[in-house]
XYZ file of C-alpha atoms in Angstrom:
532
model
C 152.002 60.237 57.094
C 153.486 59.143 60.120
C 154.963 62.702 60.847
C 151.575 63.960 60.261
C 150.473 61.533 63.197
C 153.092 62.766 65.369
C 152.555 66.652 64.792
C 149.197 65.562 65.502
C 149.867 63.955 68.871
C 152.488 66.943 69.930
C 149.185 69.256 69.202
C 147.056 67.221 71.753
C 149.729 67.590 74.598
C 150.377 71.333 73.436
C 146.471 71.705 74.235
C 146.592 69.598 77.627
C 149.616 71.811 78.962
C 148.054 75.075 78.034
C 147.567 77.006 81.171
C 146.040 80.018 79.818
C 142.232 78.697 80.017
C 141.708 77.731 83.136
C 143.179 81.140 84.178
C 140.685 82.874 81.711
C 137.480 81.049 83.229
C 138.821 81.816 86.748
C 139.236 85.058 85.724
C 135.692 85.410 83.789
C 134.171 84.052 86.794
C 135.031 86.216 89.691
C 134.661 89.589 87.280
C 130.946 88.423 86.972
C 130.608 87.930 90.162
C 132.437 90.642 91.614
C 129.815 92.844 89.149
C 126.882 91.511 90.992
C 128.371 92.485 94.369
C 129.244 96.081 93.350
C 125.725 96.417 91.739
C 124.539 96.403 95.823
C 127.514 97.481 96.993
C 126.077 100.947 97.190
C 122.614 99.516 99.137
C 124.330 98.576 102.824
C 123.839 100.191 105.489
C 121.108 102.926 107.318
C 122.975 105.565 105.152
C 122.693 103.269 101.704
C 121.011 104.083 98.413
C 117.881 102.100 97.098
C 117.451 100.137 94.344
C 114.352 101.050 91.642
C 113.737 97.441 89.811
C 111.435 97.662 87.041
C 110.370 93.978 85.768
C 109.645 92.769 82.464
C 105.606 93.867 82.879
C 106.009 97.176 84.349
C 106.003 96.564 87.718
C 108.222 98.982 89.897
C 109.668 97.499 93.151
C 111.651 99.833 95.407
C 114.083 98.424 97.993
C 117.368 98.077 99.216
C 117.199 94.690 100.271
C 120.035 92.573 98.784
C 117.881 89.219 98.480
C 115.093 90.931 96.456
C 117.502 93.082 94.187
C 119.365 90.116 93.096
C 116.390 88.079 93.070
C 114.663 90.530 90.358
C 118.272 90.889 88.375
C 118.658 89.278 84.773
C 121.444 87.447 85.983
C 123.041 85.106 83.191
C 126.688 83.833 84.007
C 126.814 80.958 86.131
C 129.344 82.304 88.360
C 127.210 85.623 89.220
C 123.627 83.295 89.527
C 125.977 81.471 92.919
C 126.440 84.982 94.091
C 122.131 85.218 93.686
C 121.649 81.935 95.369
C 124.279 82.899 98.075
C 121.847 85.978 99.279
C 118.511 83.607 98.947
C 121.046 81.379 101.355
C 121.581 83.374 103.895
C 117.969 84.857 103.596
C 116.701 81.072 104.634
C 119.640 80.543 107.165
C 119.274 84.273 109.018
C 116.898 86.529 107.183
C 119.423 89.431 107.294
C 122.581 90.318 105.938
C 121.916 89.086 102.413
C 123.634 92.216 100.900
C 126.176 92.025 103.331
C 126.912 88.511 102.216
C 127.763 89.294 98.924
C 129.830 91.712 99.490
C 132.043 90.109 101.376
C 132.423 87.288 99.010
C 132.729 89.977 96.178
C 136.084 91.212 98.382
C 137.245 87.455 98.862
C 137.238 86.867 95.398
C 139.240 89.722 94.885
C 141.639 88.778 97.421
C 142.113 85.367 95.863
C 142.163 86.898 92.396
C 145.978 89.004 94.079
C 146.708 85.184 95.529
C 146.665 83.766 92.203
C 148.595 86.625 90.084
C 151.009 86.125 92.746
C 151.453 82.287 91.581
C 149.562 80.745 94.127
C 147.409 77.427 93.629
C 143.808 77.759 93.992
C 143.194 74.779 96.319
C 146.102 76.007 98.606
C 144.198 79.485 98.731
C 140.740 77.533 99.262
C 142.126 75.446 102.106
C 143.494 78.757 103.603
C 140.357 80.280 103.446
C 138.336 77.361 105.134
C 140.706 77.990 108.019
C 140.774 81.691 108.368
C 136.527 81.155 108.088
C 136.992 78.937 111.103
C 139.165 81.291 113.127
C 137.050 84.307 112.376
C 133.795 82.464 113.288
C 135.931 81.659 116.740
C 136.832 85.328 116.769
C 133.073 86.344 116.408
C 132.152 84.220 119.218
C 134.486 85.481 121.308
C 132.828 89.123 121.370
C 129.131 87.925 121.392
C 127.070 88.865 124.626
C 124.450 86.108 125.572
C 120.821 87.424 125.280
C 117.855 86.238 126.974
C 114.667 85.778 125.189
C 112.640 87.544 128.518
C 115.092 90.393 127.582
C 112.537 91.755 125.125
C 114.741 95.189 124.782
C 117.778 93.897 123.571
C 115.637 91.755 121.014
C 113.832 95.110 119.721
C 117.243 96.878 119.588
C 118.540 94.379 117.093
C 115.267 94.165 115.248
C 115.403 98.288 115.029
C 118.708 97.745 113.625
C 117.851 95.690 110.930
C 115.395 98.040 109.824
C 117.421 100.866 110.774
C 118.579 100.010 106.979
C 114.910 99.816 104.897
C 112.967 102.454 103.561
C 110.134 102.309 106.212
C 113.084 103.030 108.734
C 111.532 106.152 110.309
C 108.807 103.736 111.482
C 111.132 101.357 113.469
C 110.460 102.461 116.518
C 106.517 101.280 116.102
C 107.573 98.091 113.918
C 110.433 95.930 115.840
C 108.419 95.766 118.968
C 105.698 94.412 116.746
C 108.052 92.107 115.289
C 109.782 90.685 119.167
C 106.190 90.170 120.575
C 104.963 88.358 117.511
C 107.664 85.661 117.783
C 107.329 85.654 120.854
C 103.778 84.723 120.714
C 104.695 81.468 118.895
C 107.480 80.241 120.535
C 107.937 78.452 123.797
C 111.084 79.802 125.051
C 112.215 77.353 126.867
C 111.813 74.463 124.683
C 112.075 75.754 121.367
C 114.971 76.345 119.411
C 114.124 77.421 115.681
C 110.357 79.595 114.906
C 108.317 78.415 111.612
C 107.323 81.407 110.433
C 104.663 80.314 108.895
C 102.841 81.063 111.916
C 102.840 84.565 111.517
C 100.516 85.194 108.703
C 101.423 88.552 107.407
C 98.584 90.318 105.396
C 98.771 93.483 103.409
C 95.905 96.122 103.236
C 96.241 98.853 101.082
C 95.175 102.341 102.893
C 96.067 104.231 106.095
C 100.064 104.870 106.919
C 102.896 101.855 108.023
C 101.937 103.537 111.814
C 98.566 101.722 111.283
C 100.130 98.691 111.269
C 99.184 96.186 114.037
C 99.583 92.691 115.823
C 96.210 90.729 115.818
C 96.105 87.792 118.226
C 93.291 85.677 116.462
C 92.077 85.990 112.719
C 91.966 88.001 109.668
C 90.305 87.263 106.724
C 90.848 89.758 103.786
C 87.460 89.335 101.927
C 84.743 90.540 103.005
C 81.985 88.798 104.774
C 79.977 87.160 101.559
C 76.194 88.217 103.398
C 74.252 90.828 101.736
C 71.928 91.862 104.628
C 73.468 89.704 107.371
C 75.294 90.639 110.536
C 78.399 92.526 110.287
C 79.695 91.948 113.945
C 78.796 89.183 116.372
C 79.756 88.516 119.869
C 79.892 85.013 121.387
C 80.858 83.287 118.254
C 80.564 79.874 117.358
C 82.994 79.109 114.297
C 82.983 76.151 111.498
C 84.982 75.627 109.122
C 83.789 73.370 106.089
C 84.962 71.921 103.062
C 81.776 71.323 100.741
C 79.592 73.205 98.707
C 75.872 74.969 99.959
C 75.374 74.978 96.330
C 72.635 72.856 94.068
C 74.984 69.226 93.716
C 76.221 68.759 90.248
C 77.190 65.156 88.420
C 80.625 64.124 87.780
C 80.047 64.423 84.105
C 79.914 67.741 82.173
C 76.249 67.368 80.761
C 73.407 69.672 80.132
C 69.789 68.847 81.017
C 67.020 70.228 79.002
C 63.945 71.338 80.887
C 60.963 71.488 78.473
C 57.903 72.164 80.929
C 57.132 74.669 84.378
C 55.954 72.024 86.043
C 59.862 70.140 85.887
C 61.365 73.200 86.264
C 59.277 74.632 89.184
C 59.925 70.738 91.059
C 63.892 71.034 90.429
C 64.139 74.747 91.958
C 61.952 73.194 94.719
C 63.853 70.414 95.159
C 67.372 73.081 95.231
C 65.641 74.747 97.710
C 65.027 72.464 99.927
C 68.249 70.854 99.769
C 69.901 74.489 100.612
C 67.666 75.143 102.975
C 68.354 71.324 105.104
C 72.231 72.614 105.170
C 71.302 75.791 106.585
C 69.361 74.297 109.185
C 71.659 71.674 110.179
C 74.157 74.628 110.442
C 72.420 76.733 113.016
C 70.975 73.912 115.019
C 74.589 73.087 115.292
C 74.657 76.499 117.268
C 76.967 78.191 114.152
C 76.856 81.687 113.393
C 80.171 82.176 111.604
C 81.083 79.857 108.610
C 83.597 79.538 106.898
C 83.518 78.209 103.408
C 86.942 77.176 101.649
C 86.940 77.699 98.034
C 85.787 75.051 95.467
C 87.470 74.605 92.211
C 84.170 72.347 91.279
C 81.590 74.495 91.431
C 80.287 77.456 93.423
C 80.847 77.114 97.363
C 78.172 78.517 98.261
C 75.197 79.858 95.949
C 72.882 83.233 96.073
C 70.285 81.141 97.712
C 72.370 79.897 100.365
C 73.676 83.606 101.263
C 69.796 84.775 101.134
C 69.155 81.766 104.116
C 72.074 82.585 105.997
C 71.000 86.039 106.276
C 67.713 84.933 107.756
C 69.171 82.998 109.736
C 72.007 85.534 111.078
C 74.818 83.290 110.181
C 78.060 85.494 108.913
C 79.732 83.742 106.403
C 83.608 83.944 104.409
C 83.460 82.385 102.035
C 86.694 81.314 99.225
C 88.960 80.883 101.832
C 92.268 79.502 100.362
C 93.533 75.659 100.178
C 97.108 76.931 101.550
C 95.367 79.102 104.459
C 92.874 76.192 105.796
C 96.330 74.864 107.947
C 97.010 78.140 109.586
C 93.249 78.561 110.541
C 92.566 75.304 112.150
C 95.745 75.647 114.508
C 94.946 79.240 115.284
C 91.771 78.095 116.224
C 92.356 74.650 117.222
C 90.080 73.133 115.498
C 89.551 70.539 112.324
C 87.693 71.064 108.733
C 84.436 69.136 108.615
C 84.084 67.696 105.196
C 80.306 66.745 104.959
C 76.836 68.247 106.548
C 76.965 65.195 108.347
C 79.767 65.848 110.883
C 78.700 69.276 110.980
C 77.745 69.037 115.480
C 78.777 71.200 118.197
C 81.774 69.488 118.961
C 83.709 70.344 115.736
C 83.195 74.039 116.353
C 85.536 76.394 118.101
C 84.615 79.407 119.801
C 85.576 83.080 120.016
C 84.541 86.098 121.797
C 84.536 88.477 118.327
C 84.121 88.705 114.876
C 83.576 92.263 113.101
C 83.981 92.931 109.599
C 86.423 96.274 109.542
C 85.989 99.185 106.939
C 89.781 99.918 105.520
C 90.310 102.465 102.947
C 88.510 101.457 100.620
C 88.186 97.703 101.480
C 86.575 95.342 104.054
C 88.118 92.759 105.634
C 86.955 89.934 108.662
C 88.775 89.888 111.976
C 88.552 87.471 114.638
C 89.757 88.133 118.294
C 89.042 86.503 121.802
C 89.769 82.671 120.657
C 88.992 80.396 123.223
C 91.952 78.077 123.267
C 93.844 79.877 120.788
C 96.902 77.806 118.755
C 100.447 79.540 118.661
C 99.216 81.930 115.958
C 99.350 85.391 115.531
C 98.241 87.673 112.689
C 100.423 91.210 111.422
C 97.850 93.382 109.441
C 100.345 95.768 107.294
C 99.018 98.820 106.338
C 100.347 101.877 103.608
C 99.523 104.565 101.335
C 100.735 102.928 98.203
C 101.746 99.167 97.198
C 105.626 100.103 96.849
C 105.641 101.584 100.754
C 103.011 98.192 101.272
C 105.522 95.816 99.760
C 108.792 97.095 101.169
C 107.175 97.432 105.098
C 106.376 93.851 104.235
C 109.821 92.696 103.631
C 111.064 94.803 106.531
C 108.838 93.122 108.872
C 109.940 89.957 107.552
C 113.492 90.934 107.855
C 112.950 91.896 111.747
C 110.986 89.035 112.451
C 114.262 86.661 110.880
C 116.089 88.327 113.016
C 114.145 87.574 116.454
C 114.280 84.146 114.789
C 117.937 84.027 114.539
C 118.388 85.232 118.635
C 116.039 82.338 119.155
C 118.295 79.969 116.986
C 121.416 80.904 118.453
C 121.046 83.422 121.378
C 124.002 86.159 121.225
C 124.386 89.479 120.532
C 127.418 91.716 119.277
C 127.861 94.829 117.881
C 127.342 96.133 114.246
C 128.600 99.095 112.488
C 131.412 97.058 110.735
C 132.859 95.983 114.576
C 132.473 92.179 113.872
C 134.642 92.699 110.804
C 137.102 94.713 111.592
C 137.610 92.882 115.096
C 138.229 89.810 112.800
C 140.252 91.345 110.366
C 142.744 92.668 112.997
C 142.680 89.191 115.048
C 143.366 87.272 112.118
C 146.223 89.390 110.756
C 147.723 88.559 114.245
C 147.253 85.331 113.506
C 148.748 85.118 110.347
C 152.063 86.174 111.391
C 152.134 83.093 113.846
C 151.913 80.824 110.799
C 154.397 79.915 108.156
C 154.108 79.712 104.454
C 151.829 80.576 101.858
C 149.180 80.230 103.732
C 150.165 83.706 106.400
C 149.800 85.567 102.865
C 146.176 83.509 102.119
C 144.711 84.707 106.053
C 146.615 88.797 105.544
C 144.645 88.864 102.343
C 141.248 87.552 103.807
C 142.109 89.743 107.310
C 142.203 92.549 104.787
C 139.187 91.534 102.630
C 136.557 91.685 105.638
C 137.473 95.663 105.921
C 134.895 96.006 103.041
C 132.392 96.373 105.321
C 133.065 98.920 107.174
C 135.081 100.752 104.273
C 131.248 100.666 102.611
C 129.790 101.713 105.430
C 131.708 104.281 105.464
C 131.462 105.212 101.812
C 127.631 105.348 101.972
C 127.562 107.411 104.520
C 129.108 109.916 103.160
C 132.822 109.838 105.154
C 136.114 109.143 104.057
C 136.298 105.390 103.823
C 140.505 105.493 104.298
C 140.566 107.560 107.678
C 137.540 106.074 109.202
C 138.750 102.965 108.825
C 141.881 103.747 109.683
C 140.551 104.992 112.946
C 138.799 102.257 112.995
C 141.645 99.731 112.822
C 143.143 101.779 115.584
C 140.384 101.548 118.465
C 139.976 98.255 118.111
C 144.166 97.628 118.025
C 144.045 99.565 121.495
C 141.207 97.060 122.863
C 137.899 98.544 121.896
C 136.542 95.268 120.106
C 132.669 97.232 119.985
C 133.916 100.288 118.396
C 131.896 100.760 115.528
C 131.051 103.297 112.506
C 128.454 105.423 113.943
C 126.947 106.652 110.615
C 124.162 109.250 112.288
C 127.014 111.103 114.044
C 129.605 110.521 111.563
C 131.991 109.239 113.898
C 133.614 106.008 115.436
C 132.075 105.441 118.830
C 130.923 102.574 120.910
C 128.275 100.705 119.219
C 127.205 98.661 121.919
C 126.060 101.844 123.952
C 124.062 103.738 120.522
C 122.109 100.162 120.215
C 123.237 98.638 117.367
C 123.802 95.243 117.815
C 122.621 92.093 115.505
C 122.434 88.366 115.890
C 125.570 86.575 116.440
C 123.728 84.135 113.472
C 123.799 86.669 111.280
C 127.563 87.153 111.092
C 128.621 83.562 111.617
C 126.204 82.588 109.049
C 127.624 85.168 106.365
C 131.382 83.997 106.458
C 130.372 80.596 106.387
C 128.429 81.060 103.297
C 130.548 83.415 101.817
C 133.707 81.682 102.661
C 132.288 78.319 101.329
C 131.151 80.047 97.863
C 134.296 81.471 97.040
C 136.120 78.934 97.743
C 134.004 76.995 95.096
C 134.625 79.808 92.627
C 138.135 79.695 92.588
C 138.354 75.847 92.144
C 136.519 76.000 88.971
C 138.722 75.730 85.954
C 136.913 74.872 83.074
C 132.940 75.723 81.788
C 131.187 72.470 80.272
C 128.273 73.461 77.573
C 125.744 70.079 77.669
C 123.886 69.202 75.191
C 120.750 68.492 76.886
């Protein structure tokens, strides 16, 4: 027995020492997520592929933005899902560069997959990396150009070049200045230093071409206006914006209420009239003659006898305006929600110059221009021929308009067309051979490992990845730090002069995130199941 208890005991310690698991989960983990990164490996750049996502009821999305595609993916190791919340990362943090964010930590793992076959530890080779992330952020810095935010054409060249990249890219020309002057609108530029963009409503509107698209300054409701014979455009308006009902009142408890003679029921519709009729009156003595109604969730907001008096009265009205929209409309127009008849006066309007309701394929919608002390607000009507050209010029718009936001973050320029990268990736190979150890061959193999991008560049544009960035490598060893992969002429050439430059955030933002998810990666050694 007591042998038994001993073999037993050797068995445990046999277990502890075993090596070969950790190894395997290391190496189960970056395979999955080096998968995800080659699955939109093929989707960077102008001359990159899209991606056709079909969901689990049919829908069809077409795009080659990195965030969505790995959004949409059935991702199910835990390893890969970090690469997915990685691109929604730097989505938040920059709004571009979410494919090119995974890729590069795709490469990195890689690199510290040959670090650890060569017998390396993995916290020596994460510790490495947090230093050569550091050093290429300094690098980065180093070739950034400062950009002013009254420098509106170096703001639409790097917006162009973020769309250079999306489907609706023939239509960039049209869509980054759209983009520049609608941040722009909402920013102060001396003062501020981020932009919510939640003060750029973006609305999509089926019909027309992405050339139709345009920059509102005031409002734009996409219902129609809820009159049936009322005015359809008014000048010198007079706008309120209410929270209750124009609609007969109802109890608090469900309960039906049997009628049994005329005489009742001819004294209740009466009595419904009249009530209507004392809000409509109280409306227009106010001076009102566009309302609008936010929707209800108790009852109708406003009822067929309302709309009939309104009419009469000449008194547009939109009606089931949304909880979450009722924000962005009182600071565009600078005004507050009235939430009884009673406050309804003069002084709790706001005013404008126009309101028109506007015939769109084959829709109507409400716009509002000419505020009168207008809020920080502006409105971008997107317009196409189909919903997957509607939803992809929506994300590209969103895209350029991250990237004005970025400039306004931190504001620097510097090149693309894989110059950033392969500046770094030549300065930090320098470096390495000033440092001793293990940790020279931890910054080679990360130098090396940022040449992805402009080897993929390459690739997708059809060239031959080794000799372009080969040449590459060269230029910039001879002291051209913007030479970059000009993929329309197939050639390395400045990239500063042909306009493609980015925000400095962008690229800083992307090795930091990268860097920092890898390094997580490769100091997990064990998967726990819970039970929970």
């Amino acid at each position: 027995m007591a042998r038994g208890a001993g073999d037993g005991k050797r068995t445990q310690n046999h277990v502890y020492r075993d090596k070969s698991k950790p190894e395997d989960i290391r190496s189960s983990n970056m395979t999955a997520a080096k998968a995800v990164a080659d699955a939109i490996r093929t989707s960077l750049g102008p001359k990159g592929m899209d991606k056709m996502i079909q969901s689990g009821n049919g829908e069809v999305t077409i795009t080659n933005d990195g965030a969505t595609i790995l959004k949409q993916m059935n991702v199910m190791h835990p390893a890969a899902k970090l690469l997915v919340e990685l691109s929604q990362a730097q989505d938040v943090e920059a709004g571009d560069g979410t494919t090119t964010v995974v890729i590069v930590a795709g490469a990195l793992l890689e690199a510290g997959e040959r670090l650890l076959h060569r017998g390396l530890h993995p916290t020596t080779i994460s510790d490495a990396f947090r230093e050569a992330a550091v050093k290429a952020i300094e690098i980065v810095r180093g070739m950034s150009v400062p950009v002013q935010l009254t420098d509106k054409e170096s703001l639409i060249k790097s917006a162009s070049t973020a769309l250079n990249s999306k489907v609706v890219s023939q239509h960039s020309t049209s869509l980054a200045p759209l983009a520049v002057h609608a941040v722009l609108k909402v920013v102060d530029p001396k003062n501020d230093s981020n932009v919510d963009l939640k003060d750029i409503k973006v609305i999509k509107k089926l019909g027309g071409t992405v050339e139709d698209t345009e920059l509102i300054e005031g409002l734009v409701f996409t219902n129609k206006a809820a009159n049936v014979n009322g005015p359809k455009r008014l000048e010198k308006v007079k706008i309120g914006l209410i929270q209750f009902c124009i609609s007969p009142p109802k109890t608090d408890m469900e309960h039906g209420v049997v009628v049994s003679d005329y005489t009742a029921m001819d004294r209740i519709l009466k009595e419904e009239r009249a009530y209507i009729l004392n809000i409509a009156k109280q409306i227009k003595k106010a001076g009102c003659n566009l309302l609008l109604v936010q929707k209800s969730i108790l009852r109708d907001a406003l009822s067929d006898l309302a709309i009939h008096f309104f009419d009469k009265l000449k008194i547009m009205v939109v009606k089931d305006i949304e909880r979450e929209d009722i924000d962005f409309i009182c600071k565009t127009l600078g005004c507050r929600p009235i939430a009884s008849v009673d406050h309804f006066v003069a002084e709790n309007l706001s005013s404008a110059e126009l309101v028109e309701e506007v015939q769109t394929g084959s829709s109507r919608f409400v716009k509002v221009t000419g505020i009168q002390n207008p809020g920080r607000t502006v409105t971008i009507l997107v317009r196409g021929s189909n919903n997957l050209v509607l939803e992809e010029a929506d994300r590209s718009i969103h895209d350029a308009l991250c990237v004005v936001r970025s400039l306004v973050k931190e504001r620097a320029l510097i090149a693309g067309g894989g110059a950033p990268e392969t500046e770094i990736a030549l300065k930090l190979a320098q470096y390495a051979q000033t440092v001793v150890g293990v940790e020279s061959y931890c910054l080679r193999e990360y130098a090396n490992a940022l040449e992805i991008i402009p080897s993929t560049l390459a690739e997708n544009a059809g060239l031959n990845p080794v000799a372009t960035v080969t040449e590459l490598r060269n230029r910039h060893a001879q002291g051209e730090s913007t030479a970059g992969i000009n993929v329309r002429k197939g050639a390395i050439t400045n990239i500063l002069e042909e306009n493609v430059v980015q925000p400095l955030l962008v690229s800083t933002s992307a090795i930091t995130l990268a860097t920092e998810t890898v390094r997580s990666i490769l100091k997990i050694d064990d998967i726990v199941n819970t039970t929970s």
